[in-house]
Amino acid sequence: SQQGEEDPQALSIQEGENATMNCSYKTSINNLQWYRQNSGRGLVHLILIRSNEREKHSGRLRVTLDTSKKSSSLLITASRAADTASYFCATDDSISNFGNEKLTFGTGTRLTIIP
Amino acid sequence: GAGVSQTPSNKVTEKGKYVELRCDPISGHTALYWYRQSLGQGPEFLIYFQGTGAADDSGLPNDRFFAVRPEGSVSTLKIQRTERGDSAVYLCASSRDGSSYNEQFFGPGTRLTVL
């Protein structure tokens, strides 16, 4: 099963509204990352939050991490049509800080912004 | 270019054929990853290179899959005796040194279709 699982699987909102996506995972992690993917191709890195951080901001993005609940959320404020994409959380659960930091991805949330 | 590039962007082959997929990482990045993404799913880890060596190939599904990175830069993913189930988007990513704090930069992917 996937380490990270996002919900909802699909989300449609009006342009200008805020979009919130959640991610749950199972094992201890070093960090959690959020990626955006358009049209099923390359992934664009959005934000990385370390296991000792609780909240991080980047422009219109806000990410929270609750390691006690093994969950994270991604908030996109003032959504735009260009935000339409699939969003994935990915966890790095390696026990070392240097080595194979392979990522384990969830199944993603498909976000549609209605103009 | 400054980003990760992958060739070809699309590959259609017949069942039983051999294919090679190429990845050019960002210059100077020592860590290189291959992932596979099936329709409607998140990417799944295949193999990780640190320099020229495959440090972790635990994600390769079977011995028909093999990857090399002979000079520590370009990598080639090789699939023998392709099967219809191999159809997916194959994504390559690189990072500066594989550290837990380094972002992975993804290429646009190669869409493989096995008929």
Coordinates of N, CA and C in Angstrom, one line a residue:
Chain A
S1 N 0.8 -1.2 0.0 CA 0.0 0.0 0.0 C 0.9 1.2 0.0
Q2 N 0.3 2.4 -0.4 CA 1.0 3.6 -0.5 C 1.4 4.1 0.9
Q3 N 2.7 4.6 1.0 CA 3.0 5.2 2.3 C 2.2 6.5 2.5
G4 N 2.1 7.3 1.4 CA 1.3 8.5 1.6 C 0.0 8.4 0.8
E5 N -1.0 8.8 1.5 CA -2.3 8.8 0.8 C -3.0 10.1 1.0
E6 N -3.4 10.7 -0.2 CA -4.0 12.0 -0.1 C -5.5 11.9 -0.1
D7 N -6.1 12.9 0.5 CA -7.5 13.0 0.3 C -7.9 14.5 0.3
P8 N -8.9 14.9 -0.5 CA -9.7 14.0 -1.3 C -9.0 13.5 -2.5
Q9 N -9.5 12.5 -3.2 CA -8.9 12.1 -4.5 C -9.1 13.1 -5.6
A10 N -10.2 13.9 -5.5 CA -10.5 14.9 -6.5 C -11.2 16.0 -5.8
L11 N -10.9 17.3 -6.2 CA -11.4 18.5 -5.6 C -11.7 19.5 -6.7
S12 N -12.9 20.1 -6.7 CA -13.2 21.1 -7.6 C -13.7 22.3 -6.9
I13 N -13.1 23.5 -7.1 CA -13.5 24.7 -6.4 C -13.5 25.9 -7.4
Q14 N -14.1 26.9 -7.0 CA -14.2 28.1 -7.8 C -12.9 28.9 -7.7
E15 N -12.5 29.6 -8.8 CA -11.3 30.4 -8.7 C -11.4 31.4 -7.6
G16 N -10.3 31.6 -6.9 CA -10.3 32.6 -5.8 C -10.6 31.9 -4.5
E17 N -11.1 30.8 -4.4 CA -11.3 30.0 -3.2 C -10.0 29.4 -2.7
N18 N -10.0 28.9 -1.5 CA -8.9 28.2 -1.0 C -9.1 26.7 -1.2
A19 N -8.0 26.0 -1.5 CA -8.0 24.6 -1.6 C -7.2 23.9 -0.6
T20 N -7.7 22.9 0.1 CA -6.9 22.2 1.1 C -6.9 20.7 0.7
M21 N -5.7 20.1 0.7 CA -5.5 18.7 0.5 C -4.8 18.1 1.7
N22 N -5.1 16.9 2.0 CA -4.5 16.2 3.1 C -3.7 15.0 2.7
C23 N -2.7 14.6 3.5 CA -1.9 13.5 3.2 C -1.7 12.7 4.5
S24 N -1.8 11.4 4.5 CA -1.5 10.6 5.7 C -0.4 9.6 5.3
Y25 N 0.4 9.3 6.2 CA 1.5 8.3 6.0 C 1.6 7.4 7.1
K26 N 2.5 6.4 7.0 CA 2.5 5.3 8.0 C 3.7 5.2 8.8
T27 N 4.9 5.5 8.3 CA 6.1 5.3 9.0 C 6.8 6.6 9.4
S28 N 7.8 6.6 10.3 CA 8.5 7.8 10.6 C 9.2 8.3 9.4
I29 N 9.3 9.6 9.3 CA 9.9 10.3 8.1 C 11.0 11.3 8.5
N30 N 11.8 11.5 7.5 CA 12.8 12.6 7.7 C 12.2 13.9 7.2
N31 N 11.5 13.9 6.1 CA 10.8 15.0 5.6 C 9.6 14.6 4.7
L32 N 8.8 15.6 4.4 CA 7.6 15.3 3.6 C 7.6 16.5 2.5
Q33 N 7.4 16.1 1.3 CA 7.4 17.0 0.2 C 6.1 17.0 -0.5
W34 N 5.7 18.1 -1.1 CA 4.5 18.2 -2.0 C 5.0 18.6 -3.4
Y35 N 4.4 17.9 -4.3 CA 4.7 18.1 -5.7 C 3.4 18.3 -6.5
R36 N 3.5 19.1 -7.6 CA 2.4 19.3 -8.5 C 2.8 18.6 -9.9
Q37 N 1.7 18.1 -10.5 CA 2.0 17.4 -11.8 C 0.9 17.8 -12.7
N38 N 1.3 18.3 -13.9 CA 0.3 18.7 -14.9 C 0.3 17.7 -16.0
S39 N -0.9 17.3 -16.4 CA -1.0 16.4 -17.6 C -0.2 15.1 -17.5
G40 N -0.1 14.6 -16.3 CA 0.5 13.3 -16.1 C 2.0 13.2 -16.5
R41 N 2.7 14.3 -16.5 CA 4.1 14.3 -16.9 C 5.0 14.7 -15.7
G42 N 5.9 15.6 -16.0 CA 6.9 15.9 -15.0 C 6.4 16.5 -13.7
L43 N 7.0 16.2 -12.6 CA 6.5 16.8 -11.3 C 7.3 18.0 -11.0
V44 N 6.6 19.0 -10.4 CA 7.3 20.2 -10.0 C 7.3 20.3 -8.5
H45 N 8.4 20.4 -7.9 CA 8.6 20.5 -6.4 C 7.9 21.8 -5.9
L46 N 7.1 21.7 -4.9 CA 6.4 22.8 -4.3 C 7.1 23.2 -3.0
I47 N 7.2 22.3 -2.1 CA 7.7 22.7 -0.8 C 8.1 21.4 0.0
L48 N 9.1 21.6 0.8 CA 9.6 20.5 1.6 C 9.5 20.9 3.1
I49 N 9.0 20.0 3.9 CA 8.9 20.3 5.3 C 9.6 19.2 6.1
R50 N 10.5 19.6 7.0 CA 11.2 18.6 7.7 C 10.4 18.1 8.9
S51 N 10.9 16.9 9.4 CA 10.1 16.3 10.4 C 10.0 17.1 11.7
N52 N 11.0 18.0 11.9 CA 11.0 18.8 13.1 C 10.3 20.2 12.9
E53 N 9.7 20.4 11.8 CA 8.9 21.6 11.5 C 7.4 21.3 11.5
R54 N 6.7 22.3 11.9 CA 5.2 22.1 12.0 C 4.5 22.9 10.9
E55 N 5.1 23.9 10.4 CA 4.4 24.7 9.4 C 5.4 25.4 8.5
K56 N 5.0 25.5 7.2 CA 5.9 26.2 6.3 C 5.1 26.9 5.2
H57 N 5.6 28.1 4.8 CA 4.9 28.9 3.8 C 5.8 29.1 2.6
S58 N 5.1 29.2 1.5 CA 5.8 29.6 0.2 C 4.8 30.2 -0.7
G59 N 4.9 31.5 -0.8 CA 3.9 32.3 -1.6 C 2.5 32.0 -1.1
R60 N 1.6 31.5 -2.0 CA 0.2 31.1 -1.7 C 0.1 29.7 -1.1
L61 N 1.2 29.1 -0.8 CA 1.1 27.7 -0.3 C 1.4 27.7 1.2
R62 N 0.7 26.9 1.9 CA 0.9 26.7 3.3 C 0.9 25.2 3.6
V63 N 1.9 24.7 4.2 CA 2.0 23.3 4.5 C 2.1 23.1 6.0
T64 N 1.3 22.2 6.5 CA 1.5 21.8 7.9 C 1.9 20.4 8.1
L65 N 2.5 20.0 9.1 CA 2.9 18.7 9.4 C 2.6 18.3 10.8
D66 N 2.0 17.2 11.1 CA 1.7 16.7 12.4 C 2.2 15.3 12.5
T67 N 3.4 15.2 13.0 CA 4.1 13.9 13.1 C 3.4 12.9 14.1
S68 N 2.7 13.5 15.0 CA 2.0 12.6 16.0 C 0.8 11.9 15.3
K69 N 0.2 12.6 14.4 CA -0.9 12.0 13.6 C -0.5 11.5 12.3
K70 N 0.8 11.6 12.0 CA 1.4 11.2 10.7 C 0.5 11.8 9.5
S71 N 0.4 13.1 9.5 CA -0.4 13.7 8.5 C 0.1 15.1 8.2
S72 N -0.2 15.5 7.0 CA 0.2 16.8 6.5 C -0.9 17.4 5.7
S73 N -1.0 18.7 5.6 CA -2.0 19.3 4.7 C -1.3 20.4 3.9
L74 N -1.8 20.6 2.7 CA -1.4 21.6 1.7 C -2.6 22.5 1.5
L75 N -2.4 23.8 1.8 CA -3.4 24.8 1.5 C -2.9 25.7 0.4
I76 N -3.7 25.9 -0.6 CA -3.5 26.9 -1.6 C -4.5 28.0 -1.5
T77 N -4.0 29.2 -1.2 CA -4.9 30.3 -1.1 C -5.2 31.0 -2.4
A78 N -6.3 31.6 -2.5 CA -6.7 32.5 -3.6 C -6.4 31.7 -4.9
S79 N -7.0 30.6 -5.1 CA -6.7 29.7 -6.2 C -6.9 30.4 -7.6
R80 N -6.1 29.9 -8.5 CA -6.1 30.4 -9.9 C -6.3 29.2 -10.8
A81 N -6.8 29.5 -12.0 CA -7.0 28.4 -13.0 C -5.8 27.6 -13.3
A82 N -4.6 28.3 -13.2 CA -3.3 27.7 -13.4 C -3.0 26.7 -12.4
D83 N -3.7 26.7 -11.2 CA -3.4 25.7 -10.2 C -4.0 24.4 -10.5
T84 N -4.8 24.3 -11.5 CA -5.4 23.0 -11.9 C -4.3 22.0 -12.2
A85 N -4.3 20.9 -11.5 CA -3.2 19.9 -11.6 C -3.5 18.8 -10.6
S86 N -2.6 17.8 -10.6 CA -2.6 16.8 -9.6 C -1.5 17.1 -8.5
Y87 N -1.8 16.9 -7.3 CA -0.9 17.2 -6.2 C -0.6 15.9 -5.4
F88 N 0.7 15.7 -5.2 CA 1.2 14.5 -4.5 C 2.0 14.9 -3.3
C89 N 1.8 14.2 -2.3 CA 2.7 14.2 -1.2 C 3.7 13.1 -1.3
A90 N 4.9 13.3 -0.8 CA 5.9 12.3 -0.9 C 6.8 12.3 0.3
T91 N 7.0 11.1 0.9 CA 7.8 11.1 2.1 C 9.1 10.4 1.9
D92 N 10.1 11.0 2.6 CA 11.4 10.4 2.7 C 11.5 9.7 4.1
D93 N 11.5 8.4 4.1 CA 11.5 7.7 5.3 C 12.8 7.0 5.6
S94 N 13.9 7.5 5.0 CA 15.2 6.9 5.3 C 15.6 7.3 6.7
I95 N 16.4 6.4 7.3 CA 16.7 6.6 8.7 C 18.0 7.4 8.8
S96 N 18.6 7.7 7.7 CA 19.9 8.5 7.8 C 19.6 9.8 7.0
N97 N 20.5 10.7 7.3 CA 20.4 12.0 6.6 C 21.1 12.0 5.3
F98 N 21.9 11.0 5.0 CA 22.6 10.9 3.8 C 22.6 9.5 3.3
G99 N 22.2 9.3 2.1 CA 22.0 7.9 1.6 C 20.9 7.9 0.6
N100 N 20.1 6.9 0.6 CA 19.1 6.8 -0.4 C 17.8 7.5 0.1
E101 N 17.6 8.7 -0.4 CA 16.4 9.4 0.0 C 15.4 9.3 -1.0
K102 N 15.1 8.0 -1.3 CA 14.0 7.7 -2.3 C 12.7 8.2 -1.7
L103 N 11.8 8.7 -2.6 CA 10.6 9.2 -2.1 C 9.5 8.1 -2.3
T104 N 8.5 8.1 -1.4 CA 7.4 7.3 -1.5 C 6.2 8.2 -1.7
F105 N 5.5 8.1 -2.8 CA 4.4 9.0 -3.2 C 3.0 8.4 -2.9
G106 N 2.1 9.3 -2.6 CA 0.7 8.9 -2.5 C 0.1 8.9 -3.9
T107 N -1.2 8.6 -3.9 CA -1.9 8.5 -5.2 C -2.4 9.8 -5.7
G108 N -2.3 10.9 -4.9 CA -2.5 12.2 -5.5 C -4.0 12.7 -5.3
T109 N -4.1 14.0 -5.3 CA -5.4 14.7 -5.4 C -5.5 15.5 -6.7
R110 N -6.5 15.2 -7.4 CA -6.7 16.0 -8.7 C -7.5 17.2 -8.4
L111 N -6.9 18.4 -8.5 CA -7.5 19.7 -8.2 C -7.9 20.3 -9.5
T112 N -9.2 20.8 -9.5 CA -9.7 21.5 -10.7 C -10.2 22.9 -10.2
I113 N -9.7 23.9 -10.8 CA -10.1 25.3 -10.5 C -11.1 25.8 -11.6
I114 N -12.3 26.1 -11.2 CA -13.3 26.5 -12.1 C -13.2 28.0 -12.3
P115 N -13.0 28.5 -13.5 CA -12.9 30.0 -13.7 C -14.2 30.7 -13.4
Chain B
G1 N 20.4 22.6 -21.3 CA 19.4 23.1 -20.5 C 19.7 22.9 -19.0
A2 N 18.9 23.6 -18.2 CA 19.2 23.6 -16.7 C 18.5 22.5 -16.0
G3 N 17.5 21.9 -16.6 CA 16.7 20.9 -15.9 C 17.1 19.5 -16.3
V4 N 16.3 18.5 -15.7 CA 16.5 17.1 -16.1 C 15.8 16.9 -17.4
S5 N 16.5 16.2 -18.3 CA 15.9 15.9 -19.6 C 15.8 14.4 -19.8
Q6 N 14.8 14.0 -20.5 CA 14.6 12.6 -20.8 C 14.2 12.4 -22.2
T7 N 14.8 11.3 -22.8 CA 14.5 11.0 -24.2 C 14.2 9.5 -24.3
P8 N 13.4 9.0 -25.2 CA 12.4 9.9 -25.9 C 11.3 10.3 -25.0
S9 N 10.5 11.3 -25.5 CA 9.3 11.7 -24.7 C 8.2 10.6 -24.7
N10 N 8.1 10.0 -25.9 CA 7.2 8.9 -26.1 C 7.8 7.7 -26.8
K11 N 7.5 6.5 -26.3 CA 8.0 5.3 -27.0 C 6.9 4.3 -27.1
V12 N 6.7 3.9 -28.3 CA 5.7 2.8 -28.5 C 6.5 1.6 -29.0
T13 N 6.2 0.5 -28.4 CA 6.9 -0.7 -28.8 C 6.0 -1.9 -28.8
E14 N 6.5 -3.0 -29.3 CA 5.6 -4.2 -29.3 C 6.1 -5.2 -28.2
K15 N 5.2 -5.9 -27.7 CA 5.5 -6.9 -26.7 C 6.6 -7.8 -27.1
G16 N 7.6 -7.9 -26.1 CA 8.7 -8.8 -26.4 C 10.0 -8.0 -26.9
K17 N 9.8 -6.7 -27.2 CA 10.9 -5.9 -27.7 C 11.7 -5.4 -26.5
Y18 N 12.9 -4.9 -26.9 CA 13.9 -4.3 -25.9 C 13.8 -2.8 -26.1
V19 N 13.8 -2.0 -25.0 CA 13.8 -0.6 -25.0 C 14.8 0.0 -24.1
E20 N 15.3 1.2 -24.5 CA 16.2 2.0 -23.6 C 15.6 3.4 -23.4
L21 N 15.6 3.8 -22.2 CA 15.1 5.2 -21.9 C 16.3 5.9 -21.3
R22 N 16.4 7.2 -21.7 CA 17.6 7.9 -21.3 C 17.3 9.1 -20.4
C23 N 18.1 9.4 -19.4 CA 17.9 10.5 -18.5 C 19.2 11.3 -18.4
D24 N 19.1 12.6 -18.7 CA 20.2 13.5 -18.5 C 19.9 14.4 -17.2
P25 N 20.7 14.1 -16.1 CA 20.4 14.9 -14.9 C 20.9 16.3 -15.0
I26 N 20.6 17.0 -14.0 CA 21.2 18.4 -13.8 C 22.7 18.2 -13.6
S27 N 23.4 19.1 -14.3 CA 24.9 19.0 -14.2 C 25.3 19.1 -12.8
G28 N 26.2 18.2 -12.4 CA 26.7 18.3 -11.0 C 26.0 17.5 -10.0
H29 N 24.8 17.1 -10.3 CA 24.0 16.3 -9.4 C 24.5 14.9 -9.3
T30 N 24.9 14.4 -8.1 CA 25.4 13.1 -8.0 C 24.4 12.0 -7.8
A31 N 23.2 12.4 -7.3 CA 22.1 11.4 -7.0 C 21.1 11.4 -8.2
L32 N 20.8 10.2 -8.6 CA 19.8 10.1 -9.7 C 18.9 9.0 -9.4
Y33 N 17.6 9.2 -9.6 CA 16.5 8.3 -9.3 C 15.7 8.0 -10.5
W34 N 15.2 6.8 -10.6 CA 14.2 6.4 -11.6 C 12.9 6.0 -10.9
Y35 N 11.8 6.5 -11.4 CA 10.5 6.2 -10.9 C 9.6 5.7 -12.0
R36 N 8.5 5.0 -11.7 CA 7.6 4.6 -12.7 C 6.2 5.0 -12.2
Q37 N 5.4 5.6 -13.1 CA 4.1 6.0 -12.8 C 3.0 5.5 -13.7
S38 N 2.2 4.7 -13.1 CA 1.0 4.1 -13.9 C -0.1 5.1 -13.8
L39 N -1.0 4.9 -14.7 CA -2.2 5.8 -14.9 C -3.0 5.9 -13.6
G40 N -3.2 7.1 -13.1 CA -4.0 7.3 -11.9 C -3.3 7.0 -10.6
Q41 N -2.0 6.8 -10.7 CA -1.2 6.4 -9.5 C -0.1 7.5 -9.3
G42 N 0.5 7.4 -8.1 CA 1.7 8.2 -7.8 C 2.9 7.5 -8.4
P43 N 4.0 8.2 -8.5 CA 5.3 7.5 -9.0 C 5.7 6.5 -7.9
E44 N 6.3 5.4 -8.5 CA 6.9 4.4 -7.6 C 8.4 4.3 -7.9
F45 N 9.1 4.2 -6.8 CA 10.6 4.1 -6.9 C 11.0 2.9 -7.6
L46 N 12.0 3.0 -8.5 CA 12.7 1.9 -9.1 C 14.1 1.7 -8.7
I47 N 14.9 2.7 -8.9 CA 16.4 2.5 -8.6 C 17.0 3.9 -8.3
Y48 N 18.1 3.8 -7.5 CA 18.8 5.0 -7.1 C 20.2 4.9 -7.4
F49 N 20.9 5.9 -8.0 CA 22.3 5.9 -8.2 C 22.9 7.0 -7.4
Q50 N 24.0 6.7 -6.8 CA 24.9 7.7 -6.2 C 26.2 7.6 -6.9
G51 N 26.4 8.6 -7.8 CA 27.6 8.5 -8.7 C 27.3 7.5 -9.7
T52 N 28.3 6.6 -9.9 CA 28.1 5.6 -11.0 C 27.5 4.3 -10.5
G53 N 27.4 4.1 -9.2 CA 26.9 2.9 -8.6 C 25.4 2.9 -8.3
A54 N 24.8 1.8 -8.5 CA 23.3 1.6 -8.1 C 23.3 1.3 -6.7
A55 N 23.0 2.3 -5.9 CA 23.0 2.1 -4.4 C 21.8 1.4 -3.9
D56 N 20.7 1.4 -4.6 CA 19.5 0.8 -4.2 C 18.7 0.4 -5.5
D57 N 18.5 -0.8 -5.8 CA 17.7 -1.2 -6.9 C 16.5 -2.0 -6.5
S58 N 16.1 -1.8 -5.3 CA 15.1 -2.7 -4.7 C 13.7 -2.4 -5.3
G59 N 13.5 -1.3 -6.1 CA 12.2 -1.1 -6.7 C 12.1 -1.7 -8.1
L60 N 13.2 -2.2 -8.6 CA 13.0 -2.8 -10.0 C 12.1 -4.0 -9.9
P61 N 11.1 -4.1 -10.7 CA 10.1 -5.2 -10.5 C 10.6 -6.6 -10.8
N62 N 11.5 -6.7 -11.7 CA 12.1 -8.1 -12.0 C 13.3 -7.9 -12.8
D63 N 14.0 -9.0 -13.2 CA 15.3 -8.9 -13.8 C 15.2 -8.5 -15.3
R64 N 14.0 -8.2 -15.8 CA 14.0 -7.6 -17.2 C 14.4 -6.2 -17.1
F65 N 14.4 -5.6 -16.0 CA 14.7 -4.2 -15.8 C 16.1 -4.0 -15.3
F66 N 16.8 -3.1 -16.0 CA 18.2 -2.8 -15.6 C 18.5 -1.4 -15.9
A67 N 19.4 -0.8 -15.1 CA 19.8 0.6 -15.4 C 21.3 0.8 -15.1
V68 N 21.8 1.7 -15.9 CA 23.3 2.0 -15.8 C 23.5 3.5 -15.7
R69 N 24.6 3.8 -15.2 CA 25.1 5.2 -15.1 C 26.6 5.2 -15.2
P70 N 27.2 4.8 -16.3 CA 28.6 4.5 -16.4 C 29.6 5.6 -16.0
E71 N 29.2 6.9 -16.3 CA 30.1 8.0 -16.0 C 29.6 8.9 -14.9
G72 N 28.6 8.5 -14.2 CA 28.0 9.3 -13.1 C 27.2 10.4 -13.5
S73 N 26.8 10.5 -14.8 CA 26.0 11.6 -15.3 C 24.7 11.0 -15.9
V74 N 24.8 10.8 -17.2 CA 23.6 10.2 -17.9 C 23.3 8.8 -17.5
S75 N 22.0 8.5 -17.4 CA 21.6 7.1 -17.0 C 20.7 6.6 -18.1
T76 N 20.7 5.3 -18.2 CA 19.9 4.6 -19.2 C 19.1 3.5 -18.4
L77 N 17.8 3.5 -18.6 CA 17.0 2.4 -18.0 C 16.7 1.5 -19.2
K78 N 17.0 0.2 -19.0 CA 16.8 -0.8 -20.0 C 15.7 -1.8 -19.6
I79 N 14.8 -2.1 -20.5 CA 13.8 -3.1 -20.3 C 13.8 -4.1 -21.4
Q80 N 14.0 -5.3 -21.0 CA 14.1 -6.5 -22.0 C 12.7 -7.1 -22.0
R81 N 12.4 -7.7 -23.2 CA 11.2 -8.5 -23.3 C 10.0 -7.8 -22.8
T82 N 9.8 -6.6 -23.3 CA 8.7 -5.8 -22.7 C 7.4 -6.5 -22.7
E83 N 6.6 -6.2 -21.7 CA 5.2 -6.7 -21.5 C 4.3 -5.5 -21.5
R84 N 3.0 -5.8 -21.7 CA 2.0 -4.8 -21.8 C 1.9 -4.1 -20.4
G85 N 2.2 -4.8 -19.3 CA 2.1 -4.2 -18.0 C 3.2 -3.3 -17.7
D86 N 4.2 -3.2 -18.6 CA 5.3 -2.2 -18.4 C 4.9 -0.8 -18.9
S87 N 3.8 -0.7 -19.6 CA 3.3 0.6 -20.1 C 3.1 1.5 -18.9
A88 N 3.7 2.7 -19.0 CA 3.7 3.6 -17.9 C 4.5 4.8 -18.3
V89 N 4.5 5.9 -17.4 CA 5.4 7.0 -17.6 C 6.6 6.7 -16.7
Y90 N 7.8 6.8 -17.3 CA 9.0 6.5 -16.5 C 9.7 7.9 -16.3
L91 N 9.8 8.2 -15.0 CA 10.3 9.5 -14.6 C 11.7 9.4 -14.0
C92 N 12.5 10.3 -14.3 CA 13.9 10.4 -13.8 C 14.0 11.7 -12.9
A93 N 14.7 11.6 -11.8 CA 14.9 12.7 -11.0 C 16.4 12.8 -10.6
S94 N 16.9 14.0 -10.3 CA 18.2 14.1 -9.8 C 18.2 15.0 -8.6
S95 N 19.2 14.9 -7.7 CA 19.4 15.8 -6.6 C 20.9 16.0 -6.4
R96 N 21.2 17.0 -5.7 CA 22.6 17.4 -5.6 C 23.5 16.3 -5.0
D97 N 23.0 15.7 -3.9 CA 23.9 14.6 -3.3 C 23.1 13.5 -2.6
G98 N 21.8 13.5 -2.8 CA 21.0 12.5 -2.2 C 20.7 12.7 -0.7
S99 N 21.1 13.9 -0.2 CA 20.8 14.2 1.1 C 19.3 14.4 1.4
S100 N 18.9 14.1 2.6 CA 17.5 14.3 2.9 C 17.0 15.7 2.8
Y101 N 17.9 16.7 2.7 CA 17.4 18.0 2.7 C 17.5 18.6 1.3
N102 N 17.8 17.8 0.3 CA 17.9 18.3 -1.1 C 16.6 17.9 -1.9
E103 N 16.1 18.8 -2.6 CA 15.0 18.6 -3.4 C 15.3 17.7 -4.6
Q104 N 14.4 16.9 -5.0 CA 14.6 16.1 -6.2 C 13.9 16.8 -7.4
F105 N 14.7 17.0 -8.4 CA 14.2 17.7 -9.6 C 13.8 16.6 -10.7
F106 N 12.6 16.7 -11.1 CA 12.1 15.6 -12.0 C 12.2 16.1 -13.5
G107 N 12.4 15.1 -14.4 CA 12.3 15.3 -15.8 C 10.9 15.2 -16.2
P108 N 10.6 15.4 -17.5 CA 9.3 15.4 -18.1 C 8.7 14.0 -18.2
G109 N 9.6 13.0 -18.1 CA 9.2 11.6 -18.3 C 9.2 11.1 -19.7
T110 N 9.2 9.8 -19.8 CA 9.1 9.0 -21.0 C 7.8 8.2 -20.9
R111 N 6.9 8.4 -21.8 CA 5.6 7.6 -21.8 C 5.9 6.4 -22.6
L112 N 5.9 5.2 -22.0 CA 6.2 3.9 -22.7 C 4.8 3.2 -22.9
T113 N 4.6 2.8 -24.1 CA 3.4 2.1 -24.5 C 3.8 0.8 -25.1
V114 N 3.4 -0.3 -24.5 CA 3.8 -1.6 -25.0 C 2.5 -2.2 -25.6
L115 N 2.5 -2.5 -26.9 CA 1.3 -3.0 -27.6 C 1.2 -4.5 -27.6

